[in-house]
C-alpha positions as a Python dict, from the first residue, in 0.01 Angstrom:
ca = {
    (1, 'X'): (0, 0, 0),
    (2, 'X'): (20, -184, 328),
    (3, 'X'): (52, -522, 497),
    (4, 'X'): (-245, -752, 429),
    (5, 'X'): (-266, -866, 790),
    (6, 'X'): (-99, -830, 1130),
    (7, 'X'): (114, -1137, 1075),
    (8, 'X'): (246, -993, 747),
    (9, 'X'): (361, -664, 900),
    (10, 'X'): (720, -775, 959),
    (11, 'X'): (748, -903, 601),
    (12, 'X'): (597, -579, 469),
    (13, 'X'): (833, -368, 676),
    (14, 'X'): (1134, -570, 565),
    (15, 'X'): (1028, -543, 201),
    (16, 'X'): (976, -168, 230),
    (17, 'X'): (1322, -120, 375),
    (18, 'X'): (1475, -324, 95),
    (19, 'X'): (1275, -111, -149),
    (20, 'X'): (1441, 196, 2),
    (21, 'X'): (1779, 23, -11),
    (22, 'X'): (1717, -38, -381),
    (23, 'X'): (1634, 331, -430),
    (24, 'X'): (1955, 439, -257),
    (25, 'X'): (2162, 213, -482),
    (26, 'X'): (1982, 323, -800),
    (27, 'X'): (2029, 687, -704),
    (28, 'X'): (2406, 630, -722),
    (29, 'X'): (2392, 519, -1086),
    (30, 'X'): (2477, 798, -1328),
    (31, 'X'): (2458, 608, -1654),
    (32, 'X'): (2247, 711, -1952),
    (33, 'X'): (2136, 350, -2009),
    (34, 'X'): (1992, 303, -1658),
    (35, 'X'): (1676, 478, -1545),
    (36, 'X'): (1774, 763, -1312),
    (37, 'X'): (1629, 794, -962),
    (38, 'X'): (1587, 1160, -867),
    (39, 'X'): (1416, 1119, -527),
    (40, 'X'): (1299, 855, -281),
    (41, 'X'): (1099, 894, 38),
    (42, 'X'): (892, 723, 308),
    (43, 'X'): (542, 869, 359),
    (44, 'X'): (189, 749, 437),
    (45, 'X'): (317, 425, 585),
    (46, 'X'): (481, 323, 258),
    (47, 'X'): (770, 426, 32),
    (48, 'X'): (812, 595, -306),
    (49, 'X'): (1076, 615, -578),
    (50, 'X'): (1067, 909, -821),
    (51, 'X'): (1235, 838, -1155),
    (52, 'X'): (1304, 1045, -1465),
    (53, 'X'): (1031, 1051, -1727),
    (54, 'X'): (1147, 916, -2064),
    (55, 'X'): (988, 973, -2406),
    (56, 'X'): (981, 664, -2623),
    (57, 'X'): (834, 315, -2643),
    (58, 'X'): (900, -18, -2465),
    (59, 'X'): (1089, -271, -2675),
    (60, 'X'): (803, -517, -2615),
    (61, 'X'): (555, -280, -2781),
    (62, 'X'): (795, -202, -3064),
    (63, 'X'): (833, -575, -3132),
    (64, 'X'): (454, -613, -3150),
    (65, 'X'): (471, -392, -3456),
    (66, 'X'): (794, -492, -3632),
    (67, 'X'): (818, -852, -3498),
    (68, 'X'): (1199, -866, -3535),
    (69, 'X'): (1500, -636, -3521),
    (70, 'X'): (1771, -624, -3786),
    (71, 'X'): (2129, -693, -3682),
    (72, 'X'): (2209, -321, -3680),
    (73, 'X'): (1905, -257, -3459),
    (74, 'X'): (2004, -541, -3223),
    (75, 'X'): (2347, -382, -3179),
    (76, 'X'): (2199, -34, -3137),
    (77, 'X'): (1972, -156, -2857),
    (78, 'X'): (2180, -412, -2672),
    (79, 'X'): (2533, -274, -2672),
    (80, 'X'): (2419, 27, -2462),
    (81, 'X'): (2213, -203, -2238),
    (82, 'X'): (2516, -427, -2182),
    (83, 'X'): (2724, -121, -2096),
    (84, 'X'): (2462, -16, -1842),
    (85, 'X'): (2462, -366, -1694),
    (86, 'X'): (2841, -361, -1664),
    (87, 'X'): (2806, -42, -1459),
    (88, 'X'): (2547, -212, -1234),
    (89, 'X'): (2752, -528, -1190),
    (90, 'X'): (3060, -329, -1093),
    (91, 'X'): (2867, -225, -782),
    (92, 'X'): (2771, -588, -706),
    (93, 'X'): (2409, -524, -799),
    (94, 'X'): (2181, -727, -1029),
    (95, 'X'): (1871, -640, -1229),
    (96, 'X'): (1705, -987, -1221),
    (97, 'X'): (1418, -914, -1460),
    (98, 'X'): (1556, -821, -1801),
    (99, 'X'): (1296, -865, -2074),
    (100, 'X'): (1155, -662, -2368),
    (101, 'X'): (905, -478, -2146),
    (102, 'X'): (1188, -348, -1924),
    (103, 'X'): (1395, -198, -2206),
    (104, 'X'): (1268, 144, -2314),
    (105, 'X'): (1363, 289, -2651),
    (106, 'X'): (1404, 664, -2628),
    (107, 'X'): (1267, 862, -2919),
    (108, 'X'): (1593, 1050, -2980),
    (109, 'X'): (1866, 865, -2801),
    (110, 'X'): (1986, 544, -2648),
    (111, 'X'): (1780, 267, -2487),
    (112, 'X'): (1734, 267, -2111),
    (113, 'X'): (1691, -21, -1866),
    (114, 'X'): (1389, 4, -1632),
    (115, 'X'): (1229, -174, -1335),
    (116, 'X'): (1493, -315, -1104),
    (117, 'X'): (1359, -608, -901),
    (118, 'X'): (1589, -634, -600),
    (119, 'X'): (1316, -558, -345),
    (120, 'X'): (1090, -832, -481),
    (121, 'X'): (1383, -1074, -477),
    (122, 'X'): (1457, -985, -114),
    (123, 'X'): (1100, -1062, -9),
    (124, 'X'): (1123, -1412, -149),
    (125, 'X'): (1441, -1491, 39),
    (126, 'X'): (1318, -1342, 366),
    (127, 'X'): (992, -1526, 408),
    (128, 'X'): (727, -1713, 217),
    (129, 'X'): (719, -1670, -158),
    (130, 'X'): (545, -1345, -248),
    (131, 'X'): (623, -1307, -618),
    (132, 'X'): (778, -1503, -901),
    (133, 'X'): (1155, -1471, -931),
    (134, 'X'): (1177, -1320, -1277),
    (135, 'X'): (977, -1379, -1594),
    (136, 'X'): (940, -1722, -1754),
    (137, 'X'): (1131, -1738, -2080),
    (138, 'X'): (1373, -1466, -1973),
    (139, 'X'): (1489, -1577, -1626),
    (140, 'X'): (1768, -1837, -1590),
    (141, 'X'): (1721, -2154, -1389),
    (142, 'X'): (1905, -2018, -1082),
    (143, 'X'): (1626, -1762, -1032),
    (144, 'X'): (1379, -2043, -966),
    (145, 'X'): (1582, -2223, -702),
    (146, 'X'): (1771, -2140, -385),
    (147, 'X'): (2032, -2405, -462),
    (148, 'X'): (2233, -2205, -719),
    (149, 'X'): (2410, -1874, -680),
    (150, 'X'): (2302, -1576, -889),
    (151, 'X'): (2545, -1332, -1045),
    (152, 'X'): (2617, -1125, -1353),
    (153, 'X'): (2569, -1442, -1559),
    (154, 'X'): (2203, -1439, -1451),
    (155, 'X'): (2139, -1096, -1604),
    (156, 'X'): (2337, -1202, -1911),
    (157, 'X'): (2086, -1484, -1963),
    (158, 'X'): (1803, -1228, -1952),
    (159, 'X'): (1974, -1014, -2216),
    (160, 'X'): (2035, -1319, -2433),
    (161, 'X'): (1670, -1423, -2403),
    (162, 'X'): (1556, -1072, -2496),
    (163, 'X'): (1783, -1070, -2802),
    (164, 'X'): (1651, -1416, -2894),
    (165, 'X'): (1298, -1272, -2889),
    (166, 'X'): (1416, -977, -3097),
    (167, 'X'): (1559, -1198, -3374),
    (168, 'X'): (1299, -1479, -3373),
    (169, 'X'): (980, -1287, -3298),
    (170, 'X'): (886, -1492, -2993),
    (171, 'X'): (1007, -1545, -2636),
    (172, 'X'): (1237, -1837, -2557),
    (173, 'X'): (1122, -2156, -2387),
    (174, 'X'): (1133, -2125, -2008),
    (175, 'X'): (1452, -2243, -1841),
    (176, 'X'): (1247, -2482, -1625),
    (177, 'X'): (1136, -2678, -1933),
    (178, 'X'): (1487, -2673, -2077),
    (179, 'X'): (1635, -2816, -1758),
    (180, 'X'): (1359, -3076, -1727),
    (181, 'X'): (1425, -3199, -2080),
    (182, 'X'): (1801, -3225, -2026),
    (183, 'X'): (1757, -3406, -1695),
    (184, 'X'): (1527, -3656, -1866),
    (185, 'X'): (1794, -3727, -2128),
    (186, 'X'): (1617, -3536, -2405),
    (187, 'X'): (1766, -3264, -2620),
    (188, 'X'): (1721, -2897, -2540),
    (189, 'X'): (1369, -2805, -2668),
    (190, 'X'): (1478, -2453, -2760),
    (191, 'X'): (1620, -2419, -3111),
    (192, 'X'): (1957, -2237, -3103),
    (193, 'X'): (1971, -1879, -3229),
    (194, 'X'): (2248, -1989, -3467),
    (195, 'X'): (1997, -2216, -3641),
    (196, 'X'): (1692, -1986, -3630),
    (197, 'X'): (1865, -1669, -3747),
    (198, 'X'): (2144, -1793, -3974),
    (199, 'X'): (1992, -1634, -4287),
    (200, 'X'): (1956, -1287, -4139),
    (201, 'X'): (2229, -1239, -3875),
    (202, 'X'): (2604, -1278, -3850),
    (203, 'X'): (2754, -1597, -3712),
    (204, 'X'): (2938, -1405, -3440),
    (205, 'X'): (2619, -1241, -3311),
    (206, 'X'): (2419, -1565, -3308),
    (207, 'X'): (2693, -1763, -3136),
    (208, 'X'): (2711, -1495, -2865),
    (209, 'X'): (2335, -1520, -2808),
    (210, 'X'): (2355, -1899, -2776),
    (211, 'X'): (2644, -1862, -2529),
    (212, 'X'): (2442, -1613, -2324),
    (213, 'X'): (2153, -1861, -2315),
    (214, 'X'): (2350, -2150, -2171),
    (215, 'X'): (2119, -2352, -1944),
    (216, 'X'): (2381, -2390, -1671),
    (217, 'X'): (2539, -2079, -1523),
    (218, 'X'): (2891, -2210, -1593),
    (219, 'X'): (2808, -2243, -1962),
    (220, 'X'): (2744, -1868, -1998),
    (221, 'X'): (2973, -1563, -2008),
    (222, 'X'): (3059, -1475, -1650),
    (223, 'X'): (3083, -1101, -1721),
    (224, 'X'): (2943, -856, -1975),
    (225, 'X'): (3296, -780, -2100),
    (226, 'X'): (3324, -1133, -2240),
    (227, 'X'): (3041, -1079, -2487),
    (228, 'X'): (3005, -707, -2557),
    (229, 'X'): (3254, -707, -2848),
    (230, 'X'): (2997, -902, -3055),
    (231, 'X'): (2775, -591, -3050),
    (232, 'X'): (3032, -344, -3186),
    (233, 'X'): (2880, -70, -3403),
    (234, 'X'): (3037, 80, -3712),
    (235, 'X'): (3081, 457, -3737),
    (236, 'X'): (2782, 504, -3968),
    (237, 'X'): (2530, 318, -3750),
    (238, 'X'): (2297, 537, -3544),
    (239, 'X'): (2244, 519, -3168),
    (240, 'X'): (1866, 486, -3186),
    (241, 'X'): (1635, 262, -3386),
    (242, 'X'): (1330, 487, -3358),
    (243, 'X'): (1224, 749, -3608),
    (244, 'X'): (976, 1036, -3574),
    (245, 'X'): (709, 818, -3736),
    (246, 'X'): (737, 518, -3506),
    (247, 'X'): (421, 462, -3305),
    (248, 'X'): (420, 459, -2925),
    (249, 'X'): (124, 227, -2886),
    (250, 'X'): (-67, 336, -2578),
    (251, 'X'): (-141, 19, -2383),
    (252, 'X'): (-477, 141, -2253),
    (253, 'X'): (-600, 244, -2599),
    (254, 'X'): (-499, -95, -2740),
    (255, 'X'): (-681, -273, -2456),
    (256, 'X'): (-990, -60, -2522),
    (257, 'X'): (-978, -144, -2892),
    (258, 'X'): (-965, -516, -2805),
    (259, 'X'): (-1261, -483, -2567),
    (260, 'X'): (-1476, -294, -2819),
    (261, 'X'): (-1385, -528, -3106),
    (262, 'X'): (-1456, -836, -2892),
    (263, 'X'): (-1823, -729, -2873),
    (264, 'X'): (-1851, -804, -3245),
    (265, 'X'): (-1580, -1063, -3317),
    (266, 'X'): (-1531, -1239, -2984),
    (267, 'X'): (-1192, -1400, -2907),
    (268, 'X'): (-1058, -1312, -3254),
    (269, 'X'): (-1026, -952, -3139),
    (270, 'X'): (-686, -990, -2970),
    (271, 'X'): (-525, -1153, -3276),
    (272, 'X'): (-673, -897, -3514),
    (273, 'X'): (-553, -606, -3303),
    (274, 'X'): (-196, -742, -3295),
    (275, 'X'): (-203, -797, -3671),
    (276, 'X'): (-342, -447, -3722),
    (277, 'X'): (-66, -290, -3511),
    (278, 'X'): (199, -438, -3742),
    (279, 'X'): (31, -274, -4044),
    (280, 'X'): (-67, 64, -3899),
    (281, 'X'): (128, 387, -3861),
    (282, 'X'): (-113, 553, -3615),
    (283, 'X'): (-392, 473, -3371),
    (284, 'X'): (-654, 618, -3608),
    (285, 'X'): (-523, 402, -3890),
    (286, 'X'): (-541, 99, -3663),
    (287, 'X'): (-902, 174, -3571),
    (288, 'X'): (-997, 209, -3938),
    (289, 'X'): (-830, -121, -4019),
    (290, 'X'): (-1011, -298, -3734),
    (291, 'X'): (-1346, -150, -3834),
    (292, 'X'): (-1309, -314, -4175),
    (293, 'X'): (-1316, -655, -4004),
    (294, 'X'): (-1681, -599, -3904),
    (295, 'X'): (-1920, -693, -4185),
    (296, 'X'): (-2239, -518, -4071),
    (297, 'X'): (-2213, -143, -4154),
    (298, 'X'): (-2411, -24, -3851),
    (299, 'X'): (-2197, -230, -3613),
    (300, 'X'): (-1883, -109, -3791),
    (301, 'X'): (-1984, 253, -3738),
    (302, 'X'): (-2075, 183, -3376),
    (303, 'X'): (-1734, 26, -3313),
    (304, 'X'): (-1553, 319, -3470),
    (305, 'X'): (-1750, 572, -3264),
    (306, 'X'): (-1678, 376, -2944),
    (307, 'X'): (-1301, 358, -2992),
    (308, 'X'): (-1283, 720, -3104),
    (309, 'X'): (-1469, 823, -2789),
    (310, 'X'): (-1221, 620, -2581),
    (311, 'X'): (-929, 792, -2754),
    (312, 'X'): (-1078, 1134, -2691),
    (313, 'X'): (-1136, 1057, -2322),
    (314, 'X'): (-784, 921, -2274),
    (315, 'X'): (-643, 1230, -2444),
    (316, 'X'): (-829, 1460, -2207),
    (317, 'X'): (-709, 1266, -1903),
    (318, 'X'): (-348, 1273, -2030),
    (319, 'X'): (-365, 1648, -2090),
    (320, 'X'): (-503, 1710, -1741),
    (321, 'X'): (-227, 1497, -1587),
    (322, 'X'): (36, 1686, -1788),
    (323, 'X'): (-106, 2022, -1684),
    (324, 'X'): (-109, 1913, -1321),
    (325, 'X'): (252, 1793, -1343),
    (326, 'X'): (360, 2124, -1496),
    (327, 'X'): (178, 2313, -1221),
    (328, 'X'): (351, 2106, -952),
}
């Protein structure tokens, strides 16, 4: 990694130093719900952060299978995440990119928050825009403008948006479209959680989510402590939503399955793979289900051989990487 040109060197250097600043701050966090930084270093003209390896599955991938979380699961995931955020905010630090892909569900434990974006944020404020400030649907309006101050309420919006996805099955409407509609005198285009989930979730939980998703910063909770009581667990509710049989869908294997299936079914492949993931308990079962979508027997067999070969190759690579890591 390096500067693209001579004129970008000062921006690159500034960004790298902020990256190291981020690592130093993260290394101070000793909270089980925040990914732990074990080392950071500058080498080869760039910088590195070494983080703990966690066994589990991203919430985004889990939602591809189950579509929605129950109320108990929502509490099991988001109360620990809110506690971790409170720890971050106490040190005047923000995450800025909370979304399903950045919450990791440990196989035998609590969820953990990944991928802090402070260095990317710093680049945007230092010079020309390098990256987007957050993820559409999950980032509040103040992350798309320099006119409004960001704070703990900004991360709270991201948590609310992620919960909204977890109870509705889809990401919220981007804050930019919500603000545009309100400024034009139209109603908010995003249906409230209290309306979407009223049959399946408690009133208290849904009202908290709607509060967290206030369009204007002043309309949201200003601190995690104002909302965390809505996620209180009872004594018989577990601290993890995963079981031994839950599938950790390997992103590369899923992408390979889509590519191979597209040779026979074209653009339908992506939809069929997602549908298959929600019905399958293993990668092999998914492949068998996808093969059934191909009418011609010879093509069906060819598809199955192709994806099985991809799985075998990926397994060999993973084993070699694991052996190398153990050796190191």
